[in-house]
Each structure stands twice: as structure tokens, then as C-alpha cells.
mmCIF file of C-alpha atoms and ligand atoms in Angstrom:
data_model
loop_
_atom_site.group_PDB
_atom_site.id
_atom_site.type_symbol
_atom_site.label_atom_id
_atom_site.label_comp_id
_atom_site.label_asym_id
_atom_site.label_seq_id
_atom_site.Cartn_x
_atom_site.Cartn_y
_atom_site.Cartn_z
ATOM 1 C CA UNK A 1 53.881 89.296 78.485
ATOM 2 C CA UNK A 2 54.973 86.380 76.335
ATOM 3 C CA UNK A 3 53.416 82.992 76.984
ATOM 4 C CA UNK A 4 55.869 80.319 78.072
ATOM 5 C CA UNK A 5 55.620 78.195 74.937
ATOM 6 C CA UNK A 6 56.159 81.184 72.633
ATOM 7 C CA UNK A 7 59.033 82.493 74.739
ATOM 8 C CA UNK A 8 60.792 79.110 74.683
ATOM 9 C CA UNK A 9 60.405 78.760 70.911
ATOM 10 C CA UNK A 10 61.649 82.322 70.272
ATOM 11 C CA UNK A 11 64.682 81.642 72.478
ATOM 12 C CA UNK A 12 65.420 78.487 70.499
ATOM 13 C CA UNK A 13 65.319 80.578 67.337
ATOM 14 C CA UNK A 14 68.015 82.926 68.695
ATOM 15 C CA UNK A 15 70.223 79.848 68.919
ATOM 16 C CA UNK A 16 69.314 78.732 65.385
ATOM 17 C CA UNK A 17 70.134 82.162 63.964
ATOM 18 C CA UNK A 18 73.436 82.325 65.870
ATOM 19 C CA UNK A 19 74.299 78.867 64.545
ATOM 20 C CA UNK A 20 73.424 80.096 61.029
ATOM 21 C CA UNK A 21 75.878 82.950 61.533
ATOM 22 C CA UNK A 22 78.516 80.480 62.777
ATOM 23 C CA UNK A 23 77.943 78.181 59.805
ATOM 24 C CA UNK A 24 78.297 80.958 57.236
ATOM 25 C CA UNK A 25 81.334 82.407 58.979
ATOM 26 C CA UNK A 26 82.907 78.948 58.846
ATOM 27 C CA UNK A 27 82.085 78.787 55.127
ATOM 28 C CA UNK A 28 83.647 82.249 54.714
ATOM 29 C CA UNK A 29 86.860 81.083 56.387
ATOM 30 C CA UNK A 30 86.892 78.002 54.154
ATOM 31 C CA UNK A 31 86.495 80.100 50.992
ATOM 32 C CA UNK A 32 89.276 82.410 52.147
ATOM 33 C CA UNK A 33 91.453 79.319 52.651
ATOM 34 C CA UNK A 34 90.899 78.113 49.102
ATOM 35 C CA UNK A 35 91.519 81.550 47.565
ATOM 36 C CA UNK A 36 87.977 82.502 46.676
ATOM 37 C CA UNK A 37 87.772 85.943 48.347
ATOM 38 C CA UNK A 38 84.488 86.912 46.666
ATOM 39 C CA UNK A 39 82.741 83.794 47.997
ATOM 40 C CA UNK A 40 84.321 84.508 51.399
ATOM 41 C CA UNK A 41 82.985 88.072 51.297
ATOM 42 C CA UNK A 42 79.463 86.896 50.435
ATOM 43 C CA UNK A 43 79.420 84.383 53.277
ATOM 44 C CA UNK A 44 80.847 86.898 55.726
ATOM 45 C CA UNK A 45 78.044 89.350 54.873
ATOM 46 C CA UNK A 46 75.575 86.476 55.268
ATOM 47 C CA UNK A 47 77.022 85.671 58.706
ATOM 48 C CA UNK A 48 76.499 89.326 59.743
ATOM 49 C CA UNK A 49 72.943 89.203 58.469
ATOM 50 C CA UNK A 50 72.230 86.100 60.558
ATOM 51 C CA UNK A 51 73.598 87.862 63.610
ATOM 52 C CA UNK A 52 71.084 90.648 62.949
ATOM 53 C CA UNK A 53 68.326 88.041 62.720
ATOM 54 C CA UNK A 54 69.358 86.661 66.109
ATOM 55 C CA UNK A 55 69.317 90.182 67.563
ATOM 56 C CA UNK A 56 65.829 90.822 66.175
ATOM 57 C CA UNK A 57 64.569 87.834 68.192
ATOM 58 C CA UNK A 58 66.603 88.957 71.204
ATOM 59 C CA UNK A 59 65.165 92.486 71.097
ATOM 60 C CA UNK A 60 61.643 91.219 70.526
ATOM 61 C CA UNK A 61 61.741 88.922 73.558
ATOM 62 C CA UNK A 62 63.035 91.843 75.657
ATOM 63 C CA UNK A 63 60.363 94.174 74.298
ATOM 64 C CA UNK A 64 57.677 91.684 75.308
ATOM 65 C CA UNK A 65 59.228 91.533 78.788
ATOM 66 C CA UNK A 66 60.336 87.967 78.290
ATOM 67 C CA UNK A 67 63.558 86.327 79.432
ATOM 68 C CA UNK A 68 66.411 85.775 76.998
ATOM 69 C CA UNK A 69 68.162 82.484 77.696
ATOM 70 C CA UNK A 70 71.258 81.860 75.585
ATOM 71 C CA UNK A 71 72.345 78.284 75.013
ATOM 72 C CA UNK A 72 75.425 76.575 73.632
ATOM 73 C CA UNK A 73 75.951 76.931 69.889
ATOM 74 C CA UNK A 74 76.837 73.716 68.057
ATOM 75 C CA UNK A 75 80.046 73.420 66.043
ATOM 76 C CA UNK A 76 79.672 73.996 62.294
ATOM 77 C CA UNK A 77 81.454 72.013 59.584
ATOM 78 C CA UNK A 78 84.846 73.402 58.540
ATOM 79 C CA UNK A 79 85.250 72.194 54.999
ATOM 80 C CA UNK A 80 83.208 71.436 51.883
ATOM 81 C CA UNK A 81 84.301 69.518 48.817
ATOM 82 C CA UNK A 82 83.396 72.327 46.394
ATOM 83 C CA UNK A 83 81.736 75.770 46.335
ATOM 84 C CA UNK A 84 78.629 74.021 44.977
ATOM 85 C CA UNK A 85 78.600 71.593 47.926
ATOM 86 C CA UNK A 86 78.858 74.529 50.361
ATOM 87 C CA UNK A 87 75.976 76.408 48.743
ATOM 88 C CA UNK A 88 73.873 73.245 48.595
ATOM 89 C CA UNK A 89 74.504 72.819 52.327
ATOM 90 C CA UNK A 90 73.502 76.486 52.813
ATOM 91 C CA UNK A 91 70.250 75.927 50.907
ATOM 92 C CA UNK A 92 69.443 72.827 52.947
ATOM 93 C CA UNK A 93 70.079 74.832 56.099
ATOM 94 C CA UNK A 94 67.861 77.704 54.938
ATOM 95 C CA UNK A 95 65.055 75.248 54.150
ATOM 96 C CA UNK A 96 65.393 73.951 57.694
ATOM 97 C CA UNK A 97 65.231 77.524 59.041
ATOM 98 C CA UNK A 98 62.122 78.196 56.932
ATOM 99 C CA UNK A 99 60.470 75.172 58.595
ATOM 100 C CA UNK A 100 61.427 76.571 61.991
ATOM 101 C CA UNK A 101 59.949 79.978 61.172
ATOM 102 C CA UNK A 102 56.740 78.349 59.934
ATOM 103 C CA UNK A 103 56.584 76.401 63.169
ATOM 104 C CA UNK A 104 56.950 79.626 65.158
ATOM 105 C CA UNK A 105 54.066 81.119 63.174
ATOM 106 C CA UNK A 106 51.965 78.031 63.997
ATOM 107 C CA UNK A 107 52.677 78.485 67.698
ATOM 108 C CA UNK A 108 51.772 82.194 67.549
ATOM 109 C CA UNK A 109 48.434 81.276 65.925
ATOM 110 C CA UNK A 110 47.683 78.511 68.434
ATOM 111 C CA UNK A 111 48.596 80.789 71.349
ATOM 112 C CA UNK A 112 46.540 83.659 69.842
ATOM 113 C CA UNK A 113 49.682 85.801 70.104
ATOM 114 C CA UNK A 114 48.956 88.360 67.380
ATOM 115 C CA UNK A 115 51.985 90.537 68.155
ATOM 116 C CA UNK A 116 54.344 87.598 67.649
ATOM 117 C CA UNK A 117 52.494 86.611 64.504
ATOM 118 C CA UNK A 118 53.046 90.095 63.040
ATOM 119 C CA UNK A 119 56.684 90.118 64.197
ATOM 120 C CA UNK A 120 57.285 86.759 62.481
ATOM 121 C CA UNK A 121 55.847 87.878 59.157
ATOM 122 C CA UNK A 122 59.095 89.718 58.375
ATOM 123 C CA UNK A 123 60.971 86.431 58.745
ATOM 124 C CA UNK A 124 58.515 84.561 56.509
ATOM 125 C CA UNK A 125 59.279 87.027 53.694
ATOM 126 C CA UNK A 126 62.988 87.050 54.514
ATOM 127 C CA UNK A 127 63.184 83.258 54.177
ATOM 128 C CA UNK A 128 61.745 83.420 50.663
ATOM 129 C CA UNK A 129 64.541 85.856 49.743
ATOM 130 C CA UNK A 130 67.237 83.855 51.525
ATOM 131 C CA UNK A 131 66.339 80.620 49.747
ATOM 132 C CA UNK A 132 66.055 82.397 46.384
ATOM 133 C CA UNK A 133 69.452 84.095 46.603
ATOM 134 C CA UNK A 134 71.254 80.870 47.578
ATOM 135 C CA UNK A 135 69.392 78.957 44.867
ATOM 136 C CA UNK A 136 70.434 81.574 42.296
ATOM 137 C CA UNK A 137 74.122 81.065 43.178
ATOM 138 C CA UNK A 138 73.691 77.262 43.017
ATOM 139 C CA UNK A 139 72.283 77.616 39.499
ATOM 140 C CA UNK A 140 75.184 79.818 38.429
ATOM 141 C CA UNK A 141 77.687 77.333 39.882
ATOM 142 C CA UNK A 142 76.008 74.460 38.041
ATOM 143 C CA UNK A 143 76.139 76.463 34.820
ATOM 144 C CA UNK A 144 79.889 77.095 34.981
ATOM 145 C CA UNK A 145 80.692 73.554 36.173
ATOM 146 C CA UNK A 146 84.446 72.997 36.285
ATOM 147 C CA UNK A 147 85.311 76.135 34.287
ATOM 148 C CA UNK A 148 87.974 78.129 36.165
ATOM 149 C CA UNK A 149 87.080 81.289 34.227
ATOM 150 C CA UNK A 150 83.408 80.914 35.150
ATOM 151 C CA UNK A 151 84.301 80.389 38.814
ATOM 152 C CA UNK A 152 86.504 83.494 38.727
ATOM 153 C CA UNK A 153 83.608 85.539 37.342
ATOM 154 C CA UNK A 154 81.183 84.342 40.042
ATOM 155 C CA UNK A 155 83.821 85.058 42.675
ATOM 156 C CA UNK A 156 84.182 88.610 41.375
ATOM 157 C CA UNK A 157 80.367 89.051 41.418
ATOM 158 C CA UNK A 158 80.015 87.749 44.986
ATOM 159 C CA UNK A 159 82.846 90.029 46.060
ATOM 160 C CA UNK A 160 80.588 93.014 45.405
ATOM 161 C CA UNK A 161 78.119 92.137 48.143
ATOM 162 C CA UNK A 162 78.198 94.513 51.060
ATOM 163 C CA UNK A 163 76.432 94.454 54.392
ATOM 164 C CA UNK A 164 74.086 97.419 54.546
ATOM 165 C CA UNK A 165 71.306 98.527 56.880
ATOM 166 C CA UNK A 166 68.790 97.577 54.163
ATOM 167 C CA UNK A 167 69.914 93.950 54.341
ATOM 168 C CA UNK A 168 68.984 93.910 58.025
ATOM 169 C CA UNK A 169 65.364 94.731 57.334
ATOM 170 C CA UNK A 170 65.633 97.920 59.389
ATOM 171 C CA UNK A 171 65.305 100.213 56.393
HETATM 172 FE FE1 FEO B 1 68.187 83.895 59.463
HETATM 173 FE FE2 FEO B 1 69.192 82.640 56.894
HETATM 174 O O1 FEO B 1 67.907 82.646 58.225
#
């Protein structure tokens, strides 16, 4: 059985992951709007990945015979002044999520909940990857600056991203 404090915090994380999915889907729609289909594709795959993260928490709570309590998801932004601004917002959000995951780990340690601690380790590693991949795109965007050709090339690169089982961590 999950302890109350752990269960509450894990439920809150379902909401955070669903909001992450919402945010990236909103960014995807924005990129589609401004004719950057590769950026839109990347964000859409990211939104799907976040949904998988939410479901991992959902399934874990169920497995531990806890109660899943879904709450309202806040409204994401709809527009960003540039692709760089959107990715900087994504990085800021991922840093926030990393803090949340670290906080969950802290709770699992305090509550002596070893199973949750082990479950959360996957997310600790995942956050390192998430921050690194967004940071890499930020660096590429900074490098090309206002160059339309450079932006076109990044868009083509990001268009290659697919959503596979391996990106869900279930490999
Ligand atoms: Fe599920 Fe991007 O953190």
C-alpha cells in the first residue's frame, strides 16, 4: 500500500506530466501555424512522450493499490515570439519537472518507500535526457540565429523524430 503523502505527490505528478503534454501539443500547434512542420512534429512526439510519463505514474499508483485522482489541467500558452523562445520555455519547464521528480525522490526516502524510490529512478535519468535534448536544440537555434536556411535545416532535422516504444522507456 502507498502511504498517503507519497500517493498524493504521485497523483500531483500525473497532473504535471499531463500539463507537459498539453504544453508541448500547444507548441506543436503553434509551429504548424507558422509553417515549421518539423518543429511541430518534434513537439507532437514530445507531447506523446509526456502522456506516456503520466501513464507510468497512473499505472504505478494502481499497481501499489493506491487511488488515482485526476485534477484539472491548467491552460498552456498558445504562442511564442520565436522557435528559440518556445524551446527556452520548454527547457525552463523541464527544469521545473526535474525539481518535482527530485522532490518525489526525497519523499520516497523520507517515507522509506523503497519501491517508489526505484520506480522514480527511471524518471531521474529521463530528466537528464529531456533537458539535454532541449538544450541541444536551443544551441542549434542560437547558432543559426536569423538565418532562414539554417532554420529550414533544423526544421528538416526535427521532422525526422518519430515516437517509438523505445522513447517510452518500455524497451
Ligand atoms: Fe515528463 Fe518532460 O518530463
